[in-house]
mmCIF file of C-alpha atoms and ligand atoms in Angstrom:
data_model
loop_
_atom_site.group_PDB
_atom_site.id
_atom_site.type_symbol
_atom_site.label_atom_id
_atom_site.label_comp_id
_atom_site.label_asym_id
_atom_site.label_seq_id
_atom_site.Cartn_x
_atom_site.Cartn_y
_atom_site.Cartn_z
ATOM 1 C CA UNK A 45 62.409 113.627 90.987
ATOM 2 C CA UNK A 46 65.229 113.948 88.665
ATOM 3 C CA UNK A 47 64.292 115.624 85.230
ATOM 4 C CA UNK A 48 65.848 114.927 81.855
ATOM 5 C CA UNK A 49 65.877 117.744 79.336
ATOM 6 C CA UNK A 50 67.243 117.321 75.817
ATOM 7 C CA UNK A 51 69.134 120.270 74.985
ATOM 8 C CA UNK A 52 70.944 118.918 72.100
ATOM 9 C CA UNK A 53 68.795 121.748 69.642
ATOM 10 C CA UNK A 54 69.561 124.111 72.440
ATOM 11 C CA UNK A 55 66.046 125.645 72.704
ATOM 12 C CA UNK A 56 66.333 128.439 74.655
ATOM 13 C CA UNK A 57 63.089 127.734 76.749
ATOM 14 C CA UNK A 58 64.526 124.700 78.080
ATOM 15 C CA UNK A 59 68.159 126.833 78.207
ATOM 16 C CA UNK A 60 66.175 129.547 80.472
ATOM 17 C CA UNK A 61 64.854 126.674 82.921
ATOM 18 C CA UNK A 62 67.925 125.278 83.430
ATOM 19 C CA UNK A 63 69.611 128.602 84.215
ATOM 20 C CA UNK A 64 67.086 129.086 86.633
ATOM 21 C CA UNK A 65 67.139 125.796 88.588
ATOM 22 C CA UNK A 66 71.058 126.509 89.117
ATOM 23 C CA UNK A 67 69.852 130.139 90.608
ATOM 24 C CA UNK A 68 67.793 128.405 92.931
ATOM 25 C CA UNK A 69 70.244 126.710 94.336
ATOM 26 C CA UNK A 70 69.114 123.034 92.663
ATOM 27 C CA UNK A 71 71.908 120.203 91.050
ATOM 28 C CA UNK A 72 72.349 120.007 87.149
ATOM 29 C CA UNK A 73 74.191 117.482 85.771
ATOM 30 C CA UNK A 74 75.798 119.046 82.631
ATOM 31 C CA UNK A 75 77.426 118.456 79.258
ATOM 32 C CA UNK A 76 81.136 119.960 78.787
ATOM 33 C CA UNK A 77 83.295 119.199 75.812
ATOM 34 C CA UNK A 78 85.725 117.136 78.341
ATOM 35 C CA UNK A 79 83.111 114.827 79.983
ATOM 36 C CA UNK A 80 79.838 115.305 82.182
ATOM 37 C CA UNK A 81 79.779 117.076 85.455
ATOM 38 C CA UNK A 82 77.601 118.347 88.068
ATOM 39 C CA UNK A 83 76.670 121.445 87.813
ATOM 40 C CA UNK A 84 75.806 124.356 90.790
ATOM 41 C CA UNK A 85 75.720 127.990 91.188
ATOM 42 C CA UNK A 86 79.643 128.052 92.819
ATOM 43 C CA UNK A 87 78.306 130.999 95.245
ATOM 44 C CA UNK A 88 75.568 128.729 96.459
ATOM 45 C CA UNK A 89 77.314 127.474 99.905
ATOM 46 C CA UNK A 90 73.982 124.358 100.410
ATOM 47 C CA UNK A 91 73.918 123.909 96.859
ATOM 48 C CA UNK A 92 77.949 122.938 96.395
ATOM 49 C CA UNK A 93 77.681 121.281 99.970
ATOM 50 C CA UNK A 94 75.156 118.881 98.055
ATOM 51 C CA UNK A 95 77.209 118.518 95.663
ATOM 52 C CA UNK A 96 80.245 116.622 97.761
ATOM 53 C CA UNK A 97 77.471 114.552 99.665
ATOM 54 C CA UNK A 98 76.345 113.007 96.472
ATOM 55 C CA UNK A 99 79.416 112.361 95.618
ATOM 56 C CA UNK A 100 81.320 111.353 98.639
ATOM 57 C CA UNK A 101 83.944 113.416 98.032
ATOM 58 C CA UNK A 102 86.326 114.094 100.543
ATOM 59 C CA UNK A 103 85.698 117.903 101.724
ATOM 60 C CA UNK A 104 89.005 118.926 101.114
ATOM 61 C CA UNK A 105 89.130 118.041 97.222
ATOM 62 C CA UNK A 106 88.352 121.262 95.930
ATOM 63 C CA UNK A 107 85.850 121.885 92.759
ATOM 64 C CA UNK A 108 86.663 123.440 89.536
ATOM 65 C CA UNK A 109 84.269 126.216 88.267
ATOM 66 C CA UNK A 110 83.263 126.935 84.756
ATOM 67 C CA UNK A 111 82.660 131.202 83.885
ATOM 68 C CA UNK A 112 81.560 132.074 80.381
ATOM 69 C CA UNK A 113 83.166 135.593 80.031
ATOM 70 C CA UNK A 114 86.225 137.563 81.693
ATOM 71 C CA UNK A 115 84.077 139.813 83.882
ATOM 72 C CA UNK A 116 82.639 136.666 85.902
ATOM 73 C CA UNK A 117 86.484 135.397 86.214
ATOM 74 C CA UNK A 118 87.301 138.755 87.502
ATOM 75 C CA UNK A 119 84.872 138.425 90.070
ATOM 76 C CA UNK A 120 86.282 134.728 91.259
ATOM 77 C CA UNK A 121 89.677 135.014 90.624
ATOM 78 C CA UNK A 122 92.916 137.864 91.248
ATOM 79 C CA UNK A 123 96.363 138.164 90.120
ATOM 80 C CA UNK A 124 96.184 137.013 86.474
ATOM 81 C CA UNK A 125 99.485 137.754 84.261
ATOM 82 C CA UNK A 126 100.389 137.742 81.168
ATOM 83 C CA UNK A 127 101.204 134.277 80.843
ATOM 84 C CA UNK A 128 97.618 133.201 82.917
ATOM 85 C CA UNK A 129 96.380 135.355 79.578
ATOM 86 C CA UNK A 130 98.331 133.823 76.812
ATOM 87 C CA UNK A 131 97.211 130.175 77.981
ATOM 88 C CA UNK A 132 93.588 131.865 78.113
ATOM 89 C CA UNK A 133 93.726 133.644 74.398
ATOM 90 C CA UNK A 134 95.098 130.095 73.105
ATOM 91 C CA UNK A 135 93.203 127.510 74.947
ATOM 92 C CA UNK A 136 90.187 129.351 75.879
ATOM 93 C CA UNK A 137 86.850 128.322 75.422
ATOM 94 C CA UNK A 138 88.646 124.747 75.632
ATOM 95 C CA UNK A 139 89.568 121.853 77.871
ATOM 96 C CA UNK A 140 92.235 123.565 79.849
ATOM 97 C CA UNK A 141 91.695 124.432 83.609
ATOM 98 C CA UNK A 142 93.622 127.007 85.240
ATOM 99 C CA UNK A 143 94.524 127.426 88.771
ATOM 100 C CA UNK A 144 94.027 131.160 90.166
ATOM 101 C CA UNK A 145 94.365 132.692 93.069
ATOM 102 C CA UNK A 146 90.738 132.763 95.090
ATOM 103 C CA UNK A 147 88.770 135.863 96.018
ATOM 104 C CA UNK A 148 86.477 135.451 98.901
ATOM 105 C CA UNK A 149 83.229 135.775 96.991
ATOM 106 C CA UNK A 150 83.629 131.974 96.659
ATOM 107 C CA UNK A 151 82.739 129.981 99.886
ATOM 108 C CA UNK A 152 85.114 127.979 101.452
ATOM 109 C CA UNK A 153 83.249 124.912 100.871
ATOM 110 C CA UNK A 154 84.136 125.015 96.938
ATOM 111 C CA UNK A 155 87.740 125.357 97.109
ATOM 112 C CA UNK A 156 88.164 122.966 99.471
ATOM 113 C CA UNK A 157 89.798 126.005 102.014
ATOM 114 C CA UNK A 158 92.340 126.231 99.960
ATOM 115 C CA UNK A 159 92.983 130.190 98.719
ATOM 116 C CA UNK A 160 92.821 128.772 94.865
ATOM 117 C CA UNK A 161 90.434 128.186 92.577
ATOM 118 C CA UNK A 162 90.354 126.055 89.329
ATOM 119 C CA UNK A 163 88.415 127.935 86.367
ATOM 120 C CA UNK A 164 88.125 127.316 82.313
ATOM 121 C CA UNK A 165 85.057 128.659 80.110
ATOM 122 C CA UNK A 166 84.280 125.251 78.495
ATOM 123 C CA UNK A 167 83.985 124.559 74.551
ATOM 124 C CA UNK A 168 80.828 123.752 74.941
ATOM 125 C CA UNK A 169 77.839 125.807 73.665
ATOM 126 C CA UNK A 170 75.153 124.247 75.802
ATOM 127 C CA UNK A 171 76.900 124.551 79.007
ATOM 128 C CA UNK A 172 77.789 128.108 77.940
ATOM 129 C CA UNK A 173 74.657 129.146 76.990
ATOM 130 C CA UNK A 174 72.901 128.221 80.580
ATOM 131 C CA UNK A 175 75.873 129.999 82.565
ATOM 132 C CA UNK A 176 75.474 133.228 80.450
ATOM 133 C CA UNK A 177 72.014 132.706 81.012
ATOM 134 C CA UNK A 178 72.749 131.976 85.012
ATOM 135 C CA UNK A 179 75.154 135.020 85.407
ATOM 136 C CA UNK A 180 77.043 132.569 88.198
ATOM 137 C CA UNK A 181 79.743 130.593 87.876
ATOM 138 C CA UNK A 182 79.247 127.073 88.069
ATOM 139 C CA UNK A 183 80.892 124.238 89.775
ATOM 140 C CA UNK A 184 81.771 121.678 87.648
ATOM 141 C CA UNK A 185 83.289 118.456 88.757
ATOM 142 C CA UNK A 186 83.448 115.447 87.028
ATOM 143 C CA UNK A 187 79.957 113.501 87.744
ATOM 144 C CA UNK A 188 80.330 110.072 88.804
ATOM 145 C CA UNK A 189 80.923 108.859 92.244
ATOM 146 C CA UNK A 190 84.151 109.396 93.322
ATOM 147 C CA UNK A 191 86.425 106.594 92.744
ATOM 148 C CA UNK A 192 84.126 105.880 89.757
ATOM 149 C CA UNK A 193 84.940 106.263 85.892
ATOM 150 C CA UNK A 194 83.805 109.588 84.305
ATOM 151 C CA UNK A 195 80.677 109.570 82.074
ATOM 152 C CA UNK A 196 80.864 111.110 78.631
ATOM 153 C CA UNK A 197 77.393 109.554 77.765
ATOM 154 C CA UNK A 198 73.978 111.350 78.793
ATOM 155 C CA UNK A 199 72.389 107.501 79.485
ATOM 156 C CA UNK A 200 75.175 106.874 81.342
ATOM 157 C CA UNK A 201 74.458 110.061 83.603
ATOM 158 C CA UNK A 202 71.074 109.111 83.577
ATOM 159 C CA UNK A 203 71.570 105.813 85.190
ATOM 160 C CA UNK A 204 74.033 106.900 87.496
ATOM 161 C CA UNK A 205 72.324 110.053 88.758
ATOM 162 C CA UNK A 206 68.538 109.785 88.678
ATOM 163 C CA UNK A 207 66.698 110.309 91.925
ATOM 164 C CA UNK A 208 69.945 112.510 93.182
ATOM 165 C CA UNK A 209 69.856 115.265 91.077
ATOM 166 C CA UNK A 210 67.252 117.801 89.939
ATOM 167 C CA UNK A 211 67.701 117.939 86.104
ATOM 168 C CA UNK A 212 70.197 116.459 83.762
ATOM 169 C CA UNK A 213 70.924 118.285 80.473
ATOM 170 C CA UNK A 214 71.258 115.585 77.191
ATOM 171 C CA UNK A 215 73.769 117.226 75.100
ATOM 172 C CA UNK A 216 74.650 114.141 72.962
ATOM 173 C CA UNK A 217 78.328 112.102 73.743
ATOM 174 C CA UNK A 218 80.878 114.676 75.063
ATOM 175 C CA UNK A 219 83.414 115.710 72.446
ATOM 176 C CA UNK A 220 87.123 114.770 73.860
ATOM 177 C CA UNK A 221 86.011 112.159 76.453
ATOM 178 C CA UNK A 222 88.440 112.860 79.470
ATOM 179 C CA UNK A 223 88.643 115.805 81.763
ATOM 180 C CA UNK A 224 90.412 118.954 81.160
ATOM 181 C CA UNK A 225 94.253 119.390 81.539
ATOM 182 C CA UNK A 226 94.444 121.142 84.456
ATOM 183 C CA UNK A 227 97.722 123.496 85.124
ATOM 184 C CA UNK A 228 98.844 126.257 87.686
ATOM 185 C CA UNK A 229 101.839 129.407 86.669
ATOM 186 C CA UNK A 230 104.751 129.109 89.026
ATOM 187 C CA UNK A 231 107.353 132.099 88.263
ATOM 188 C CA UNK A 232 107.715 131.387 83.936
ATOM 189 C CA UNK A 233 107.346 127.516 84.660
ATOM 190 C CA UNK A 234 103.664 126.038 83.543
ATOM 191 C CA UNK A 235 102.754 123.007 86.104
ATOM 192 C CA UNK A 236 100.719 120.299 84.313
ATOM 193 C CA UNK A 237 99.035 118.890 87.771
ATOM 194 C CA UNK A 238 96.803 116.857 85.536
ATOM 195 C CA UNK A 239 97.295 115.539 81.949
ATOM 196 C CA UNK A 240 94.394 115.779 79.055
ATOM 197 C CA UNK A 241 93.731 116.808 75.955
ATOM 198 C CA UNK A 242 95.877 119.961 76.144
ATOM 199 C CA UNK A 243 99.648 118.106 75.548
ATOM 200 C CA UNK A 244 102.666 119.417 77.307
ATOM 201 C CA UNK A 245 103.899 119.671 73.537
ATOM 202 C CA UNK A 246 100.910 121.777 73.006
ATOM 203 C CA UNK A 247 101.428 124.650 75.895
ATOM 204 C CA UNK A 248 105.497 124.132 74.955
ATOM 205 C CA UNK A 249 104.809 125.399 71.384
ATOM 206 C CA UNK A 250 104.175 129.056 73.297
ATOM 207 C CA UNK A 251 107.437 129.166 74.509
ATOM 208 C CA UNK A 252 106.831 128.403 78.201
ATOM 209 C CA UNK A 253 108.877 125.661 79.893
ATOM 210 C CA UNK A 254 106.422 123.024 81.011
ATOM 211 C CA UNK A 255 106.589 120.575 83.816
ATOM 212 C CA UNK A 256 104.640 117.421 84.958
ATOM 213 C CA UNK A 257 103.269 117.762 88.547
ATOM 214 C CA UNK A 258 101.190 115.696 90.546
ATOM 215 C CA UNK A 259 100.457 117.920 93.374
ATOM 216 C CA UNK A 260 96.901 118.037 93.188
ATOM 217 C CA UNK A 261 94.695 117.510 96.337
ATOM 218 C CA UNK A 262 93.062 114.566 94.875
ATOM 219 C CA UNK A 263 96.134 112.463 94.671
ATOM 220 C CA UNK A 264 96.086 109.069 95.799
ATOM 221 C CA UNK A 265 92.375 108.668 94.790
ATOM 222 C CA UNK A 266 92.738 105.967 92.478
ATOM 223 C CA UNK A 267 90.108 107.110 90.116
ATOM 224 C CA UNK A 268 90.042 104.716 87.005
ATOM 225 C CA UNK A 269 89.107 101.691 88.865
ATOM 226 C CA UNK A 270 87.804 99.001 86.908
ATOM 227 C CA UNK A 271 87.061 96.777 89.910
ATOM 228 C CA UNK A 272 89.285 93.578 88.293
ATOM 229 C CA UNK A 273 92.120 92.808 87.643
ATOM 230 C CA UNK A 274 93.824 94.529 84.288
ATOM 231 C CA UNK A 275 97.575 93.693 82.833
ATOM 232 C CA UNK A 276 99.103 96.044 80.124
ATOM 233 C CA UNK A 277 101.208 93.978 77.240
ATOM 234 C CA UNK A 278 103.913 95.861 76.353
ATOM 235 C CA UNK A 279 106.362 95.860 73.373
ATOM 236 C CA UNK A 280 105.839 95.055 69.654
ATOM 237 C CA UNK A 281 105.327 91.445 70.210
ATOM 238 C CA UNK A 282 102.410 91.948 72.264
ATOM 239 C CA UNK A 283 100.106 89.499 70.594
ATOM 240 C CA UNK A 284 102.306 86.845 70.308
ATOM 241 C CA UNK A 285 102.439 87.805 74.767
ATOM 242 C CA UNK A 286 98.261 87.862 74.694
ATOM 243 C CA UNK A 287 98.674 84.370 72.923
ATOM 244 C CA UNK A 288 100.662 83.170 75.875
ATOM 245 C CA UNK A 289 98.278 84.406 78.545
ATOM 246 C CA UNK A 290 95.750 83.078 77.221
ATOM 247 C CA UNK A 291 97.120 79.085 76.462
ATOM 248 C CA UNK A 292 98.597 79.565 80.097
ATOM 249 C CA UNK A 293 95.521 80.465 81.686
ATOM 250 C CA UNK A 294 92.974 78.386 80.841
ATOM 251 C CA UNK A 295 90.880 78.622 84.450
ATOM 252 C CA UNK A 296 90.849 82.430 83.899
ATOM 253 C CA UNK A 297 88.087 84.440 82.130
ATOM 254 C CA UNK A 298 90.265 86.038 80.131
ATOM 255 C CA UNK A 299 88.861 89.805 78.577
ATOM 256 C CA UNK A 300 91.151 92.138 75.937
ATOM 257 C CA UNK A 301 91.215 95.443 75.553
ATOM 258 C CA UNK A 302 92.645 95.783 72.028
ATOM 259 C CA UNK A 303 92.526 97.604 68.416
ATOM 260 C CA UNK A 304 89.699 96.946 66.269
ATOM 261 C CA UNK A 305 92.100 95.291 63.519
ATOM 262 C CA UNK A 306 92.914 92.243 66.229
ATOM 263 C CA UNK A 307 89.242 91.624 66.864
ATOM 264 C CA UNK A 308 89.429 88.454 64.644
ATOM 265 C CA UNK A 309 92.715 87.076 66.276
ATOM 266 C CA UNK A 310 91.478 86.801 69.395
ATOM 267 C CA UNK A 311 87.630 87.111 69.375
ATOM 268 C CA UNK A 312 86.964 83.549 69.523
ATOM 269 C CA UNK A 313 90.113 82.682 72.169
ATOM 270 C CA UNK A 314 88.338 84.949 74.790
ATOM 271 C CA UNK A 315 85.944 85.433 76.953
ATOM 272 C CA UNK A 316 84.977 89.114 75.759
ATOM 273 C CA UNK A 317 87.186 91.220 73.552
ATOM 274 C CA UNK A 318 86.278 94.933 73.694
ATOM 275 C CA UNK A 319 87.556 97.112 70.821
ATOM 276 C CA UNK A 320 89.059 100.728 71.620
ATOM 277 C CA UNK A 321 89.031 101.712 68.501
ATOM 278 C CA UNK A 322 91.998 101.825 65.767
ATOM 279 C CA UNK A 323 95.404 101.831 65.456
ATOM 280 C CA UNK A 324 95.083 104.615 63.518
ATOM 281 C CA UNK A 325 92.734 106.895 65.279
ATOM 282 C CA UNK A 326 94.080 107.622 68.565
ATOM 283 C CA UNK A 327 91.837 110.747 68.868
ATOM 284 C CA UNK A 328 88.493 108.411 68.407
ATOM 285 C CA UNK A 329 90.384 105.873 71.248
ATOM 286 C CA UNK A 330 90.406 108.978 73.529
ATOM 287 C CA UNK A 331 86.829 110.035 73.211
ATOM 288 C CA UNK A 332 85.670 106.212 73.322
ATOM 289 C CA UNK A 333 87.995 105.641 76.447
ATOM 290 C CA UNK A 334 85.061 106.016 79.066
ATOM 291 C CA UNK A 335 82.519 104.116 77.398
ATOM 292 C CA UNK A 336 85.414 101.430 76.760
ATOM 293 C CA UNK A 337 86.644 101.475 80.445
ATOM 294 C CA UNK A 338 82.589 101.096 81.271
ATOM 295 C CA UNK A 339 82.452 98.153 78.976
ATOM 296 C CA UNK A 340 85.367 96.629 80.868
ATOM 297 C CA UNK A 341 83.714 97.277 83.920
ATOM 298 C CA UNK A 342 80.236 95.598 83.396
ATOM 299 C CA UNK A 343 81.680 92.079 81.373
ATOM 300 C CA UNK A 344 81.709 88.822 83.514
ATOM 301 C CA UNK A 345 85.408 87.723 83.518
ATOM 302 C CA UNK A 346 88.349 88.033 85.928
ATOM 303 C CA UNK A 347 91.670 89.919 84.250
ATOM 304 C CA UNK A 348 91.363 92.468 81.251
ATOM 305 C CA UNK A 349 94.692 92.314 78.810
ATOM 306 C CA UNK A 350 95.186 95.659 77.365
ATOM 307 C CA UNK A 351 97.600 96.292 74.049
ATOM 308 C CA UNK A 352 99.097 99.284 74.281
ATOM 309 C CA UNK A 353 99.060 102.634 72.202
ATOM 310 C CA UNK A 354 102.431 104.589 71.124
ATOM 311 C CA UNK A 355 103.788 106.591 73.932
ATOM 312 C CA UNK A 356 103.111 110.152 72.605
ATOM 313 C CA UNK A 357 100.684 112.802 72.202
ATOM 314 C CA UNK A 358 97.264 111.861 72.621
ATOM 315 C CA UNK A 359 98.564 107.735 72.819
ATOM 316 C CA UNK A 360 100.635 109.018 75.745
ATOM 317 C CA UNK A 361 97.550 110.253 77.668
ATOM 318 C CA UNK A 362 95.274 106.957 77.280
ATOM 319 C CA UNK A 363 98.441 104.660 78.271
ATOM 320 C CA UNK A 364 98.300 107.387 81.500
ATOM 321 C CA UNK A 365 94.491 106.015 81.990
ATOM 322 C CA UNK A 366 95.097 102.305 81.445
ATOM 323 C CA UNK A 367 98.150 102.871 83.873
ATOM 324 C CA UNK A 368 96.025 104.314 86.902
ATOM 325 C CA UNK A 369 93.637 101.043 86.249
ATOM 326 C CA UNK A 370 96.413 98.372 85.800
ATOM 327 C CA UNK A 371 98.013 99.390 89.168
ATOM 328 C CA UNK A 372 101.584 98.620 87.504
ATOM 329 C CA UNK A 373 100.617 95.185 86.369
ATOM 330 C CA UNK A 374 102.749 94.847 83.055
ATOM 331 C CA UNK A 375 103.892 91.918 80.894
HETATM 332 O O1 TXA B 264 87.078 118.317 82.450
HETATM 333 C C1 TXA B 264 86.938 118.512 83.646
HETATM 334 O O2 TXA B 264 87.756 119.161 84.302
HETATM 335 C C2 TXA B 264 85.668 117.923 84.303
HETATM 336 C C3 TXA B 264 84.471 118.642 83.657
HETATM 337 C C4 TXA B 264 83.156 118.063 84.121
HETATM 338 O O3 TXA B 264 84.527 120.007 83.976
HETATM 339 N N1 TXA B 264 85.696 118.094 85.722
HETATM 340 C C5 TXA B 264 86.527 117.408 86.527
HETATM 341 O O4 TXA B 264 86.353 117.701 87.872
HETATM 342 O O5 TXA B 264 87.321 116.594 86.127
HETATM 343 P P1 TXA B 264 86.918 116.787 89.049
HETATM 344 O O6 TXA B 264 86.379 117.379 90.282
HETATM 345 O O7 TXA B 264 86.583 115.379 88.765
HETATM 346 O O8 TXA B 264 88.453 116.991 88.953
HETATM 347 C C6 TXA B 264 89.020 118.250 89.278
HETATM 348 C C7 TXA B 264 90.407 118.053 89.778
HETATM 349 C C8 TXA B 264 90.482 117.282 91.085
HETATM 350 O O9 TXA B 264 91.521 116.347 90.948
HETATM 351 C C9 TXA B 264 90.856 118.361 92.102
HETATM 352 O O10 TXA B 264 91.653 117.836 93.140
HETATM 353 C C10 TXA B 264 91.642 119.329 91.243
HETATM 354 O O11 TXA B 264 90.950 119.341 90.024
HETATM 355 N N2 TXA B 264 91.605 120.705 91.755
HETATM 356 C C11 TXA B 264 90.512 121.446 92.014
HETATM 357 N N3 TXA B 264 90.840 122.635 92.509
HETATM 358 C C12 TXA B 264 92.192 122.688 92.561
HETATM 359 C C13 TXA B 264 93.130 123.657 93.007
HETATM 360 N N4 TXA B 264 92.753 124.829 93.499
HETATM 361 N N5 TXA B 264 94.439 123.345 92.909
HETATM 362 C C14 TXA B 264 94.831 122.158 92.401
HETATM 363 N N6 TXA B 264 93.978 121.199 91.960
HETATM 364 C C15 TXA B 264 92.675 121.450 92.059
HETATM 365 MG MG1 MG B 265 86.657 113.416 88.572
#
């Protein structure tokens, strides 16, 4: 039996419950500011086992851990510098994972063998409340199946994850939508092994040199799968291109991805036109991306057309995401 508890008022009853489930080793699926994930006590070696059997993960794609205070990073984690600590003292509670060397009070199991260990303390007040109250670190990957989209809405989680889980913590819609930026220190250089909210631009304006990586253990996984086909339009004539497509393809059910101010050029044309959000809010695009991708995901038609957003900043980051789901399919 999988229990839902609304934690949105963050009544410390309910806080105290939860804290205990993850000391007794049970599953939690939990809010974080980036998206939801599943929660365990990271020292728990059945509980974190669980975890990758639920998910199918592939044991050697380690987990990131959420602590909610220096002491219980010190207890997880050696060999932080001065430039671990300025990322910490600027990001920190905040969407920013950082790769540390492991100490061995962490099973095996959680770091996937390797002798690192992802760790943030999450802008999140609910999640931080029940580790505080926990006094463990928790695991936190992303929770959806693997290969699946990430879920940034509680109903979502629900539907997904009941009967597999012990409880699942309501905290309302997650506040940034995708998963933390995730970067290791090499030397003075900062490794970005995977984007988010947390721009190059923004760890540049410390004065650290910054570079794009992609060696993370999960490559390959192609983890925004939308399960049809999706084409990105590219350039500033895209809607005369989406015009095209569509008179060419007249067998197709044809779906767009676009900004709300299009809706009425192509609403009636298609066979479902799912709005992102506006041109002029990239930020709300970026929290809505999940849902959006979801929508995509459940409508009846063959090929998704998706306009695309000004490559920089946060715009940068979502054309990343529609990238990984169009598998290089561009017009
Ligand atoms: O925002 C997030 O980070 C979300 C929320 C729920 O915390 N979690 C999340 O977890 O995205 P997950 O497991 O879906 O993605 C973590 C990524 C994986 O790609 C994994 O390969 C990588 O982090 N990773 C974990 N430990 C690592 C390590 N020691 N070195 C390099 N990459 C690591
Ligand atoms: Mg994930």
């Amino acid at each position: 039996m999988t229990k839902l508890i609304d934690l949105k008022k963050r009544d410390s009853k309910l806080i105290e419950e939860c804290a205990e489930a993850i000391k007794d080793g049970k599953l939690v699926v939990l809010p974080t500011e980036t998206v939801y994930g599943i929660g365990a006590n990271a020292l728990d070696v059945k509980a974190v086992r669980r975890i990758f059997e639920i998910k199918k993960r592939n044991k050697n794609n380690p987990l990131i851990v959420l602590v909610s205070d220096f002491d219980m990073l010190d207890k997880i984690a050696y060999g932080i510098t001065d430039i671990h600590q300025k990322l910490i003292d600027k990001f920190w509670p905040g969407p920013l994972t950082i790769i540390f060397n492991r100490k061995n009070s962490l099973p095996d199991d959680v770091t996937g063998n390797l002798d690192t260990i992802g760790v943030r303390i999450p802008g999140n007040e609910i999640v931080l409340d029940i580790i505080r109250k926990a006094k463990v670190p928790i695991t936190a990957p992303s929770a959806n199946f693997s290969g699946k989209l990430s879920i940034i809405d509680p109903k979502l989680a629900y539907q997904e994850f009941n009967g597999k889980v012990d409880f699942i913590v309501d905290g309302g819609i997650s506040d940034i939508g995708v998963e933390s930026t995730i970067v290791k220190v090499d030397g003075n250089v900062i490794y970005i092994l995977r984007r988010g909210k947390i721009l190059p631009e923004d760890i540049e304006k410390l004065g650290f040199s910054v570079r794009l990586s992609d060696n993370i253990p999960s490559k390959g996984n192609k983890h925004y799968s939308i399960g049809k086909k999706a084409i990105l339009v590219t350039g500033s004539n895209s809607i005369d291109k989406i015009t095209n497509y569509i008179d060419n393809h007249s067998s197709q059910k044809i779906g767009v991805i676009g900004f709300d101010e299009h809706y009425t050029l192509f609403t009636e044309k298609v066979n479902v036109y799912i709005k992102m959000g506006s041109v002029y809010h990239y930020d709300a695009i970026l929290k809505n991306l999940f849902n959006t991708l979801n929508e995509a995901k459940e409508a009846d038609n063959d090929v998704f057309l998706i306009e695309c957003l000004e490559e920089h900043g946060i715009g940068k980051l979502v054309m990343d995401k529609f990238r990984a789901i169009c598998d290089n399919e561009i017009i």
